N, CA, C and O atoms as CSV, one atom per row, in Angstrom:
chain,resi,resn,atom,element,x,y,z
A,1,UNK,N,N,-7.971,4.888,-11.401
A,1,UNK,CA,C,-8.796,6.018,-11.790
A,1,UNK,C,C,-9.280,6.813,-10.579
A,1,UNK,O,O,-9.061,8.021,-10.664
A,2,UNK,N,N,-9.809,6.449,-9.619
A,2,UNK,CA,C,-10.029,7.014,-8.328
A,2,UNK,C,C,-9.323,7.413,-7.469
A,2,UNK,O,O,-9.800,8.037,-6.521
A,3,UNK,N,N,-7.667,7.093,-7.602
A,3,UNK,CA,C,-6.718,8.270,-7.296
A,3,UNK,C,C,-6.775,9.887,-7.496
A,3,UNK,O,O,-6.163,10.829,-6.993
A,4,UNK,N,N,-7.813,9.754,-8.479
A,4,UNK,CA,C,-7.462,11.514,-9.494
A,4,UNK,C,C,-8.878,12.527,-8.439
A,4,UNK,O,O,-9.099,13.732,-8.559
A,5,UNK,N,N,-9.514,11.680,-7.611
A,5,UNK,CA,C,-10.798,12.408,-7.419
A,5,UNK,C,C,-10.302,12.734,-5.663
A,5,UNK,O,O,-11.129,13.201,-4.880
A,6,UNK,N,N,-8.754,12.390,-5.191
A,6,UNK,CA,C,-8.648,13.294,-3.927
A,6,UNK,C,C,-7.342,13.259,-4.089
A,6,UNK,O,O,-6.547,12.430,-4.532
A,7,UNK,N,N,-7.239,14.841,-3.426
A,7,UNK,CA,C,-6.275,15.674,-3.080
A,7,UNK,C,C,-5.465,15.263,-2.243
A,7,UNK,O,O,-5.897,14.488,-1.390
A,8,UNK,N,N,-4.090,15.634,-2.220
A,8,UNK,CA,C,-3.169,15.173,-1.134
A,8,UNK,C,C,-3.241,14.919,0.236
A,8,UNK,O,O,-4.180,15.319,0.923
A,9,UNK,N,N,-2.550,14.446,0.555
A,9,UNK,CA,C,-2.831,14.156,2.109
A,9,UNK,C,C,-4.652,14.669,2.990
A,9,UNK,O,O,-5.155,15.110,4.023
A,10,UNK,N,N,-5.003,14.089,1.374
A,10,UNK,CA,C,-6.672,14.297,2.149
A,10,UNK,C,C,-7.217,12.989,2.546
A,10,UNK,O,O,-8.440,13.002,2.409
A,11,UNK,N,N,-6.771,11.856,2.990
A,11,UNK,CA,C,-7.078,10.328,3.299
A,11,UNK,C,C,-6.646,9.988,4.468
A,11,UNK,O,O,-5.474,10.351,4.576
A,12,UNK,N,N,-7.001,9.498,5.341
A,12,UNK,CA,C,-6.256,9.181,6.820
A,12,UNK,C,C,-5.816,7.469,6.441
A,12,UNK,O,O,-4.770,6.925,6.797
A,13,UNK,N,N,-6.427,7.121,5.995
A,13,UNK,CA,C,-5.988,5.493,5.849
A,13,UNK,C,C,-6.612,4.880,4.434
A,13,UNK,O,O,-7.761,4.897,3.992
A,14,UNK,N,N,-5.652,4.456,4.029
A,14,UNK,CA,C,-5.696,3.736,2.500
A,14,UNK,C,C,-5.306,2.251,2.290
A,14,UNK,O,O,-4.180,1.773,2.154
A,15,UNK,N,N,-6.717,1.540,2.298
A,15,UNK,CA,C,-5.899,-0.111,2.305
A,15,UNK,C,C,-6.044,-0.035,0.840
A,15,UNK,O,O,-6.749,0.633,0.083
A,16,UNK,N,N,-4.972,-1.115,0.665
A,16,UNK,CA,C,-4.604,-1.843,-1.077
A,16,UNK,C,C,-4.713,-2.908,-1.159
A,16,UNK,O,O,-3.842,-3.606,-0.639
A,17,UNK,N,N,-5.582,-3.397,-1.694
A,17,UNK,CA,C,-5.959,-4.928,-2.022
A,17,UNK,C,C,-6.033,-5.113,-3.603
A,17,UNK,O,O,-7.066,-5.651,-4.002
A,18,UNK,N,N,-5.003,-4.712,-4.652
A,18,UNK,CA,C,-5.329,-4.559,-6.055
A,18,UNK,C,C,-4.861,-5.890,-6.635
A,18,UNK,O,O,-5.165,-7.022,-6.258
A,19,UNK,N,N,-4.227,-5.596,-7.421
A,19,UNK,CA,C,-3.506,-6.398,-8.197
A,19,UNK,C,C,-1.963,-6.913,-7.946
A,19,UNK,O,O,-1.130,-6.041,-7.700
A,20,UNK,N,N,-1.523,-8.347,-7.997
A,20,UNK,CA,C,-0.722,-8.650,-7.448
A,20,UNK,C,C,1.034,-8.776,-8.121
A,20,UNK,O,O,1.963,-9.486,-7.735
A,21,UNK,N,N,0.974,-7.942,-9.057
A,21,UNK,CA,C,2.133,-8.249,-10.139
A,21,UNK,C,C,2.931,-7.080,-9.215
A,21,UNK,O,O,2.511,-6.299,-8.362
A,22,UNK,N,N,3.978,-7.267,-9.653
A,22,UNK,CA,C,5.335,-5.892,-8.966
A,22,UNK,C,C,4.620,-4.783,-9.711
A,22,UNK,O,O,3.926,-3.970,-9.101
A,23,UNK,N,N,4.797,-4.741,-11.127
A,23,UNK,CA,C,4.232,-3.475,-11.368
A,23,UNK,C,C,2.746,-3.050,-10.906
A,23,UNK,O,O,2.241,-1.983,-11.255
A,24,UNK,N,N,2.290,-3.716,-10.328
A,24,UNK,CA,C,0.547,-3.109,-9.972
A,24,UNK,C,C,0.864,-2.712,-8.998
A,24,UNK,O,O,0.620,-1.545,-8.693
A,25,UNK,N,N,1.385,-3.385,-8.345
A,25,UNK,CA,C,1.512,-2.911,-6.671
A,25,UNK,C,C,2.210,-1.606,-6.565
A,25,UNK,O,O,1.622,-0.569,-6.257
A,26,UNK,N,N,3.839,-1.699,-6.901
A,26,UNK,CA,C,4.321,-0.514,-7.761
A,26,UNK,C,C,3.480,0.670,-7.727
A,26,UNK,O,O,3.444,1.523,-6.840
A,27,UNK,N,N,2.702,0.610,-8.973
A,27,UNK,CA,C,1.693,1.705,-9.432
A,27,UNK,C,C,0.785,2.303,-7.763
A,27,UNK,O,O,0.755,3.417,-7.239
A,28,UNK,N,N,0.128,0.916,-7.334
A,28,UNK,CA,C,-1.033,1.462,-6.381
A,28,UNK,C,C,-0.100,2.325,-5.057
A,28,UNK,O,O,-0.256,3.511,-4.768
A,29,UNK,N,N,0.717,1.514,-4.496
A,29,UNK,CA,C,1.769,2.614,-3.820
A,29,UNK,C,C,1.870,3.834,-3.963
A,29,UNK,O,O,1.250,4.593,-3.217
A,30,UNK,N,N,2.763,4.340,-5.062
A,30,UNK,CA,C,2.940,5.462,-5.793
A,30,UNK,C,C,2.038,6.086,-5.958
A,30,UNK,O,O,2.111,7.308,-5.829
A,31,UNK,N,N,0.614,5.321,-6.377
A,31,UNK,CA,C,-0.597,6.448,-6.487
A,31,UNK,C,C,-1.319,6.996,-4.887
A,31,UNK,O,O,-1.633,8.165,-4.662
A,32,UNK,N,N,-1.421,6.232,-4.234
A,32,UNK,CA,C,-2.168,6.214,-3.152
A,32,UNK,C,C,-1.342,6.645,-1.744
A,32,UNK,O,O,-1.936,6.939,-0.707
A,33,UNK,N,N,0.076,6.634,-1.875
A,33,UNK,CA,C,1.208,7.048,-1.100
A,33,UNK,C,C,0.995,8.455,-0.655
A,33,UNK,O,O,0.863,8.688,0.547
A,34,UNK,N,N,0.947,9.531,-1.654
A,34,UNK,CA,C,0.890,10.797,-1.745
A,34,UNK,C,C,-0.898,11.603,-1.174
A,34,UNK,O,O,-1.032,12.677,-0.586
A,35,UNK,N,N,-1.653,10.951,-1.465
A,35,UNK,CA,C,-3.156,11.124,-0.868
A,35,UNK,C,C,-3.207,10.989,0.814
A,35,UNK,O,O,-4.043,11.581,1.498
A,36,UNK,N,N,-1.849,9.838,1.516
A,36,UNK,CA,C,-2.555,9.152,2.334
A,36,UNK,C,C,-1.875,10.226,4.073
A,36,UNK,O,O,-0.666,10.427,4.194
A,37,UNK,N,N,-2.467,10.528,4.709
A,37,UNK,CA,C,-2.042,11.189,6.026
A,37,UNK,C,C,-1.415,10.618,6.892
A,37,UNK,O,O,-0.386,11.009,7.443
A,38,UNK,N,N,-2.219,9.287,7.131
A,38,UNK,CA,C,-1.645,8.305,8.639
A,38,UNK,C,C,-1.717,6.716,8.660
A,38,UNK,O,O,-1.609,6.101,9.721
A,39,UNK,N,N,-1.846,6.280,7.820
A,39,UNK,CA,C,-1.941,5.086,7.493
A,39,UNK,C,C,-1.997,4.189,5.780
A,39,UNK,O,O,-3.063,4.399,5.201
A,40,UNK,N,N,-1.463,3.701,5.362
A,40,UNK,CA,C,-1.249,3.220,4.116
A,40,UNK,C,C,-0.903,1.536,4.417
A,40,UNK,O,O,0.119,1.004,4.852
A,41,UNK,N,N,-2.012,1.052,4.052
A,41,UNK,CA,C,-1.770,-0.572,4.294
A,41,UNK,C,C,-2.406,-1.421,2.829
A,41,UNK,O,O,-2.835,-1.078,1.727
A,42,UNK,N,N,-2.193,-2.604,3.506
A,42,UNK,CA,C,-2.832,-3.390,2.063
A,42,UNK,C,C,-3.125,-4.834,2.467
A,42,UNK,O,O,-3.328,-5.145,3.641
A,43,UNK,N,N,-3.144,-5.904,1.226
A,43,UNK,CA,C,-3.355,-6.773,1.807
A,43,UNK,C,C,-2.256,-8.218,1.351
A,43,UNK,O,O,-1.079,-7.880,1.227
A,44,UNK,N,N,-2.466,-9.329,1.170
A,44,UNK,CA,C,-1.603,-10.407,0.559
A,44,UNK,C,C,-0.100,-9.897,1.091
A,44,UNK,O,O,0.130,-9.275,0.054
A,45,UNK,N,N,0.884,-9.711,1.745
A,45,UNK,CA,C,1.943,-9.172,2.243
A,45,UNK,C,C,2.704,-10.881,2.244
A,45,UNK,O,O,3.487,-11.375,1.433
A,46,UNK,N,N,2.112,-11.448,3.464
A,46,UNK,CA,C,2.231,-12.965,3.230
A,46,UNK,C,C,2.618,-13.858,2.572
A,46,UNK,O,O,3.561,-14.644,2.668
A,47,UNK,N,N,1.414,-13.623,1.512
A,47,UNK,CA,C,0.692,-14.776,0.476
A,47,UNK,C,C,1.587,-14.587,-1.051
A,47,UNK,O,O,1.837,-15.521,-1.812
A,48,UNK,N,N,1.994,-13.106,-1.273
A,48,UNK,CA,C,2.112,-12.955,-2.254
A,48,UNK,C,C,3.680,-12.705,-2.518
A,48,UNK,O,O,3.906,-11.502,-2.383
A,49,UNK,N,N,4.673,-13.324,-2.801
A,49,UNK,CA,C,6.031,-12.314,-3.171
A,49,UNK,C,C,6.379,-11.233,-3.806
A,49,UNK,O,O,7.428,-10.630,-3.580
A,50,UNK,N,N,5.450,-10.869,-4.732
A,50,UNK,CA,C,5.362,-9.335,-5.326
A,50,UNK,C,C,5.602,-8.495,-4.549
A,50,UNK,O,O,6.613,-7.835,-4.310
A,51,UNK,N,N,4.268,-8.541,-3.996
A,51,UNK,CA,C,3.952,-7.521,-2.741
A,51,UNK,C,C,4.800,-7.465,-1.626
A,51,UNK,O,O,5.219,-6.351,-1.312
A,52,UNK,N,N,5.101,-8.338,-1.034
A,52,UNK,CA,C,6.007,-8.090,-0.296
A,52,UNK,C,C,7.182,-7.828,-0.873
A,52,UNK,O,O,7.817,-7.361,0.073
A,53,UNK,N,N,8.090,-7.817,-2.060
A,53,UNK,CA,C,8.856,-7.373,-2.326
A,53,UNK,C,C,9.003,-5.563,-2.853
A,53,UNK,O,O,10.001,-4.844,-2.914
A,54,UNK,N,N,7.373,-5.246,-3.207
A,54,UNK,CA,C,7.716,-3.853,-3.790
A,54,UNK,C,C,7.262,-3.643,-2.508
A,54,UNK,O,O,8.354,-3.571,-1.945
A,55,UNK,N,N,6.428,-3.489,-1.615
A,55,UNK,CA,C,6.246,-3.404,-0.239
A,55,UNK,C,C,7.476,-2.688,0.550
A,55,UNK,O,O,7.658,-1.494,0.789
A,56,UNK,N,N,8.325,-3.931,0.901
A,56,UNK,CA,C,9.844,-3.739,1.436
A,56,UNK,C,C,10.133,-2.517,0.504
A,56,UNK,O,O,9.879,-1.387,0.921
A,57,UNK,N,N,10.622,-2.695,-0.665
A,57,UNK,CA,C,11.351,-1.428,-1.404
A,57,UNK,C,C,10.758,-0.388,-1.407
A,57,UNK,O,O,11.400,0.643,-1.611
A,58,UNK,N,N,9.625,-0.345,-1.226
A,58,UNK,CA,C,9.166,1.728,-1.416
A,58,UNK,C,C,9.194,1.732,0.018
A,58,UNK,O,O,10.085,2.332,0.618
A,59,UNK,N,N,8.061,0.954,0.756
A,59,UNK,CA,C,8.043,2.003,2.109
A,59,UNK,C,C,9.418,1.318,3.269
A,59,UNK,O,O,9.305,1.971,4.306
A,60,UNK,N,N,10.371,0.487,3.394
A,60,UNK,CA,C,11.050,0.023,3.946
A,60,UNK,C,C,10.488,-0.705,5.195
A,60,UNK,O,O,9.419,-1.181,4.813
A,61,UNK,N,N,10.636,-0.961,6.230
A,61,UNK,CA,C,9.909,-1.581,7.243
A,61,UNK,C,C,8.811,-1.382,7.958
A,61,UNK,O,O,8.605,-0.475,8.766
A,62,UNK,N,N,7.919,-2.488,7.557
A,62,UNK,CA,C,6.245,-2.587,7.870
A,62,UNK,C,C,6.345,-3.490,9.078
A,62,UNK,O,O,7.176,-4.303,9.481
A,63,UNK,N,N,4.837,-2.903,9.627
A,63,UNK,CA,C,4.079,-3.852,10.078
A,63,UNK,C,C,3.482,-4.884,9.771
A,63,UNK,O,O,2.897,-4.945,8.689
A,64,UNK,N,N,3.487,-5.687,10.440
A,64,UNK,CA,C,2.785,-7.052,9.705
A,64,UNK,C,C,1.372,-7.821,10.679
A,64,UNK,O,O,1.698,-8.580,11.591
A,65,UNK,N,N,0.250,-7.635,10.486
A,65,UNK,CA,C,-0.740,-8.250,11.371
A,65,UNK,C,C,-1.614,-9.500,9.973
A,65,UNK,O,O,-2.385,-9.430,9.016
A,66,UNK,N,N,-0.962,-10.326,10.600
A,66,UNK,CA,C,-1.948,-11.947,9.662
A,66,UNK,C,C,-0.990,-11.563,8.287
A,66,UNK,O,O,0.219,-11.404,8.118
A,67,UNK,N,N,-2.309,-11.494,7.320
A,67,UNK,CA,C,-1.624,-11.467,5.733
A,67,UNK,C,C,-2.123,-9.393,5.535
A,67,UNK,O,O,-2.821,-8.927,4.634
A,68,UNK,N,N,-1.658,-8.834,6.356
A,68,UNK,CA,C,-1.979,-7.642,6.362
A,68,UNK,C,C,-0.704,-6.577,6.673
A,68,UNK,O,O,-0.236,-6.517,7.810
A,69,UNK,N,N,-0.248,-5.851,5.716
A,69,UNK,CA,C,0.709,-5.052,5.457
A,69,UNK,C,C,0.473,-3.417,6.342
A,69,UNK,O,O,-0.471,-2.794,5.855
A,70,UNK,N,N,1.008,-2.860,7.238
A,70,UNK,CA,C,0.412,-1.062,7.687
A,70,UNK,C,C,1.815,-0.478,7.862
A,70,UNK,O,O,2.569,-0.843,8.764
A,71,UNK,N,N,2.142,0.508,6.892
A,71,UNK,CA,C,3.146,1.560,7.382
A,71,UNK,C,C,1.754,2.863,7.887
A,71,UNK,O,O,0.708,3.324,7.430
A,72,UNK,N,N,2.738,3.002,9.245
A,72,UNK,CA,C,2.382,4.338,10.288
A,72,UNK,C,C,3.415,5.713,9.555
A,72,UNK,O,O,4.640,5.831,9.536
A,73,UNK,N,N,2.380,6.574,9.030
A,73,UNK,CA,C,3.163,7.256,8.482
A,73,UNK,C,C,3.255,8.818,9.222
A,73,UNK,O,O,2.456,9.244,10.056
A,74,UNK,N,N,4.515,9.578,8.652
A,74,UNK,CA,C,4.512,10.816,9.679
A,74,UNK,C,C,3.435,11.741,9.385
A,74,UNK,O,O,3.282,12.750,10.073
């Protein structure tokens, strides 16, 4: 729901710590992708195989610090 209250590339950094199913993660990506300027990270990368699997497939190769996911974006 709090995707809808900012405008595009009006966010410099967006962590994701939601829900851990493919489709949640999925969703929070996709929503929060398009808002974000210079940073888009999250969390469970590690811990979780979801996440790291829709992770890998939308943004392709991350950073990885601990159980902490950061694509540097253009």
């Amino acid at each position: 729901e709090a995707v809808k209250d900012f405008a595009d590339k009006s966010l410099d950094v967006v962590f994701i710590d939601g829900g851990h199913q493919e489709h949640e993660v999925t969703e929070d990506i996709n929503a929060w992708l398009p808002k974000t300027k210079k940073i888009l990270c999250g969390h469970d990368y590690q811990d979780e195989k979801a996440v790291k699997k829709v992770v890998d497939a939308l943004l392709g190769p991350v950073q990885v610090c601990d159980n902490i996911w950061y694509k540097i974006l253009n």
